Amino acid sequence: MLTVMYSCEENPDFTQCFQNTVLVWIPCIYLWVCFPVYFLYLRFHDRGYIQMSNLNKAKTALGLILWIVCWADLFYSFWERSQNIFRAPFFLIRPTVLGITMLLATFLIQYERIKGVQSSGVMTIFWLISLSCATVVFRSKIIYALNMGAEVDAFRYVTFCIYFVLLFVQLILCCFPERPPLFSETNPCPEFSASFLSRITFWWITGLMVQGYRRPLEAKDLWSLNKEDKSEEIVQPLNMLYLPKKQQKSSDSNGDVTEEAEALIIKPSQKSSEASLFKVLYKTFGPYFLMSFLFKAAHDLLMFKTNSSLHRLLINFVNNKAAPNWQGYFYTVLLFVCACLQTLILHQYFHICFVTGMRLKTAIVGVIYRKALVITNSARKTSTVGEIVNLMSVDAQRFMDLATYINMIWSAPLQVILALYLLWQNLGPSVLAGVAVMILLVPINAVMAMKTKTYQVAQMKSKDNRIKLMNEILNGIKVLKLYAWELAFREKVLEIRQKELKVLKKSAYLAAMATFTWVCAPFLVALSTFAVYVTIDKNNILDAQKAFVSLALFNILRFPLNMLPMVISSIVEASVSLKRLRVFLSHEELDPESIIRGPITEGDRLFNYWDVPSSKAELCALYFSINFTVPEGSLVAVVGQVGCGKSSLLSALLGEMDKKEGYVVVKGSVAYVPQQAWVQNATLEDNIIFGREMNESRYKRVIEACALLPDIEILPTGDKTEIGEKGVNLSGGQKQRVSLARAVYCNADVYLFDDPLSAVDAHVGKHIFEKVIGPKGILKNKTRVLVTHAINYLPQMDSILVMCDGEISEMGSYQELLKQDGAFAEFLRTYANAEQSMENNGKLTNKFLWDKLVCGMLRESLYWDYMKAIGLFISFLSILLFMCNHIASLASNYWLSLWTDDPVINGTQQYTNVRLGVYGALGISQGLLGLSYFKIRGIFASRHLHLNLLHNVLRSPMSFFERTPSGNLVNRFSKEIDTIDSTIPPIIKMFMGSTFNVIGACIIILLATPIAAVIIPPLGLIYLFVQRFYVATSRQLKRLESVSRSPVYSHFNETLLGVSVIRAFEEQKRFIKQNDMKVDENQKAYYPSIVANRWLAVRLEYVGNCIVLFAALFAVMARNKLSAGLVGLSVSYSLQITAYLNWLVRMSSELETNIVAVERVKEYAEMEKEAEWSIEQTAPASTWPEEGKVEFRGYGLRYRADMDLVLKNINVTINGGEKIGIVGRTGAGKSSLTLGLFRINEAAEGEIIIDGINIAKIGLHDLRFKITIIPQDPILFSGSLRMNLDPFDQHSDEDIWRSLELAHLKNFVSSLPDKLNHECAEGGENLSVGQRQLVCLARALLRKSKILVLDEATAAVDLETDKLIQSTIKSQFEECTVLTIAHRLNTIMDYTRVLVLDRGEVVECGSPDHLLQEKGIFYSMAKDSGLV
């Protein structure tokens, strides 16, 4: 049976045979092929059960009726046979097959309902194909009945009409979705309940778009995430797959500390773990890539179909004046349908890719977070906080970007091969010339990609260093301001930045070269091919069909060739990221078995002890060889000098150390109070409860015992007050008490206290000891280990451990140790006098500047700002050159169309050489103009913007840092600056390119068919409307996304700082859950923004497809007036216009969303600033202050304009050389006095005069350089010890060594391998707190200024060190004025005068002896600390 198309000129039709066989079988084959795959898919993807609805009943009934109708035909055929009318066999086969297929369709309708599918794509497509095939048959039946006057088979006509109508109704019903399955969640994403049509055109998000257009979106408008996109769903399987592989790895490496080094030496094992990480990602995300593979392949094949075959047919039709008109219209419609299909398929593909990318990012962030909770301290040292945060932000982003490109790896070569095959058909062997050019360009691109990779790695390294330094600057900003060191650190940052920009500049030049080769590549290929084609044989004529079909194919070629370098560089970036990730994920983990946490049994509670290197292993491998047992319920003190390993002992009990040998048994649960309190950014109540159940009575008891009641009364909203990041709005003592309350509340069996009493004042300390820790406290029945320097509590201890250089030198009760008359007795005799401690006043703010949501239109001024940052002249020059580039490109194609219209004389064209020459010249000029590349300009902008941001942040007052979470600031310096560095310039380039391309295409279409002028403006308006409509929503979604991103980083930062506390309390699960929630919140905003992108692209591509339709339609209508060359040109441009429009939208929205980075970086330029750093006119003499006389005249101070005065009416004159002690209860305003002296806060009233100069009139640096402070928190920065003492390099080595000697650090520093160049870790973590305090003393000794302020400087130091510090100060600062905020009253008993503050006023002032006789506040404080 042959299938033929017979055509009476205007009425084409298929043969009866074709209609009755092929057209019937197409839908059947489709459904039977899909069935097994679809059935399995449904089996394993159960969405829940949908109840029967009227819609479902109707669909099922129609399916059954269809089956009956088909089989009616079958029985009719049997009846005919019985009447001896024999028909062709297909009259039996056709209804049989159709009937069975309809039954299958009915079965699927029910099966989908049971499995919870609300709208089915498979079925919709089936009904659509069936209806399309039936329509053809229906038309021909009607024509047949009307024209032929032939007999009509009445029964079959009737059944067919019924069949046709039913199919039509089924298709319509299929467009409506079913009701949702039982038990769905709240505010679900409408995607699953949308119908199939709505899903492929992304219509379901329109509601959100309209909402966003009417008013700015808020977080509550977003839908909840789909179940399969949630963190726990994604990370769990990934972790499960990755964990077993990690386990076997850690068992191989023999617990060696040099794990990093090993990983680098032993390459092969590293490969396997890389493979395993890759494999795991592949296993988890492979299926999605398979789906995208199928879509992409379909799209590519369709694209070649439209671009070569239909294009050729159209041009031939215009050339062949005899062809019937219907052919032209048929081709036009076909072109349009193909283009629309292409659009739908392409965007389904993109949607899958983006969603997979989103899941990948979620997975990576989740895995990193989980890993960070279990990694050992030594491994923590190798990855700084900055690096880990970068892994989460930058590297996870890299994977996300890769997901959208990865399919190009096979798709690009496929496209190239197909294009070359079609070109060969078109132009024959001369294509090889073009291929040769391409092959030549590949190695050039490869070399560039390799160079780019090396630059990339270098840039990432600089960036990590810069973020790490910024992180430290932001954490230690207060110290920087007190020491006036901002400039030195600004230089350090700029130095790193300079390196980074140098690399950026190199890669920009590379990129310009690459652009040149890309712009030229397709053109050179076309030029060489055409040149060879016309020169090898005079009879080779370049006509429109050959030229433009080839051009269309070359344009297709251009895309994969352009994309390949991008894809390769994207893969390279992702592989760099994969490697970094792998190194991090293969860090050693804490061995949960290192401590045996037994259940509680009767008898002793033991800690047995063994050898362990301390955390300061890098400094000097201290080996504890320790054996001790702590009986259950006893109270043990651990005492010893600074750096002797007390804190390390507790770390070992928590399992935070690497165990060498021996064993530890801790029975029951553990609570831990670290030396430096760790406070979360949450309410005070949440900090104390820490994830446990709320028990009112217990909570009240704990708060009362930890002396938090008075503090809660001062707080603005009581215990519901938000505590800022790192607890900025609590004083040191309050933080410590919150940390203590957390431990007490959790009701554990074993308590480990790392010197919690040092940061609180004597009476509070006494209260806490009595009510909590001591023999009568809340914890009297628990086992308690207390590291302490407070001697007055020692008599009440059950036993005391004395430590010395990592060994336990003595152990026993107080009485026993005194009898032994060893080191301990010596220690006590030296410090017979008790000690005293105080705490600075609470400065409480409850206002946090989270990242604000900026609503409304993007200010046009941003683009203007960006251009100004580049330089206006250069900006406009670039734009002009860019325009010329595109004009050259248009001209070359127009010239080609003129060439193809050259008349053919004697089988050859004239002027071939002239045509070729001009064509070549136009192309080369286009390439040269393309060199004016934007990225180099972009570097000017990023240098300028970063400099401003850094300067403005450093110039911000202290209050700004207290209100702004550091996550926000770090986000500005990492993410936003990265965007400005490397994302914005290429986007601008592509945006401008697409804009000019679209304009060019419109011009060409208008030249060919001027009538298109009617249609282009309205389409343009639709385009603009859709674009504006979209941008309103998209921008809000992007902002919601970036605002919800900050908490992810902040929470992560916080976790890293408090990881030992989280482990001690075994709260890892809760923190993982919190992290998952924060990531999900972020993805909740990201998901709609992906879909919105697709929504827009589909709408706009339809606009583009309409342009194709009309360009072809007008060409067909006016075919008699047009030359084939022009038609070819106009159709080939119109085919490209969809791609350009799509790209333009994508780029303009990318530009809109990324230019926000400029806004966010500039945002801080408009913040309040502190006073000028130095003022020329009023700068004091270089010798000022000579005497050191300080006068407070009517001085008052407040923290913020809307708060009460913290200091009121202070009138004190301090003569040069006096030693003044400042004392007072918590919150009396002691620290505020120093803040006022350094102008960290400006005076609210009155003035401070130093040696006759009003300090408010001079520059801040002029003032702060001349006063020295030893601050309360000893903060060091990562860098050499030398840099920490003298960042400006003003002093000689002798001076530095002398100051170290006076600070009693000389022996320690000389014992270090690198002496002064010893690298301090981030935050100085490889020195003990006491040693850090001594470094601060050495800083003060180096400065040697006339006025010295000690702000509770000896809080964290043992008595011996305290004594050293005091004696150094007495001898070295004899002629200086010394102001001491006293902790231990005995340190100020020999001072000239004491100021007693209460509630911000001076209540007593005089010599210590005099005040003791007056029996006032000072007397009662002295009594508390046992001095009287």
Coordinates of C-alpha atoms in Angstrom, one line a residue, residues 93 101 107 160 275 285 412 461 480 484 509 561 680 718 788 888 937 993 1036 1097 1142 1281 1381:
I93 CA -7.3 -4.0 12.0
T101 CA -5.7 1.8 22.7
F107 CA -6.9 2.6 32.4
F160 CA -16.3 8.8 12.7
A275 CA 35.6 10.3 42.0
F285 CA 21.1 14.1 40.4
A412 CA 27.4 21.3 21.2
K461 CA 43.0 32.6 46.7
L480 CA 41.1 49.0 65.6
A484 CA 43.5 54.1 65.5
Y509 CA 42.7 41.0 28.3
L561 CA 31.3 27.3 19.3
Q680 CA 23.5 33.1 69.7
G718 CA 12.9 41.6 79.1
T788 CA 39.4 29.1 88.1
A888 CA 29.6 46.2 10.3
R937 CA 36.4 49.0 31.9
G993 CA 25.0 42.8 22.0
Q1036 CA 11.2 41.6 44.4
A1097 CA 11.0 33.6 28.2
N1142 CA 15.3 35.5 24.7
L1281 CA 53.3 38.7 66.0
I1381 CA 38.7 50.2 85.6

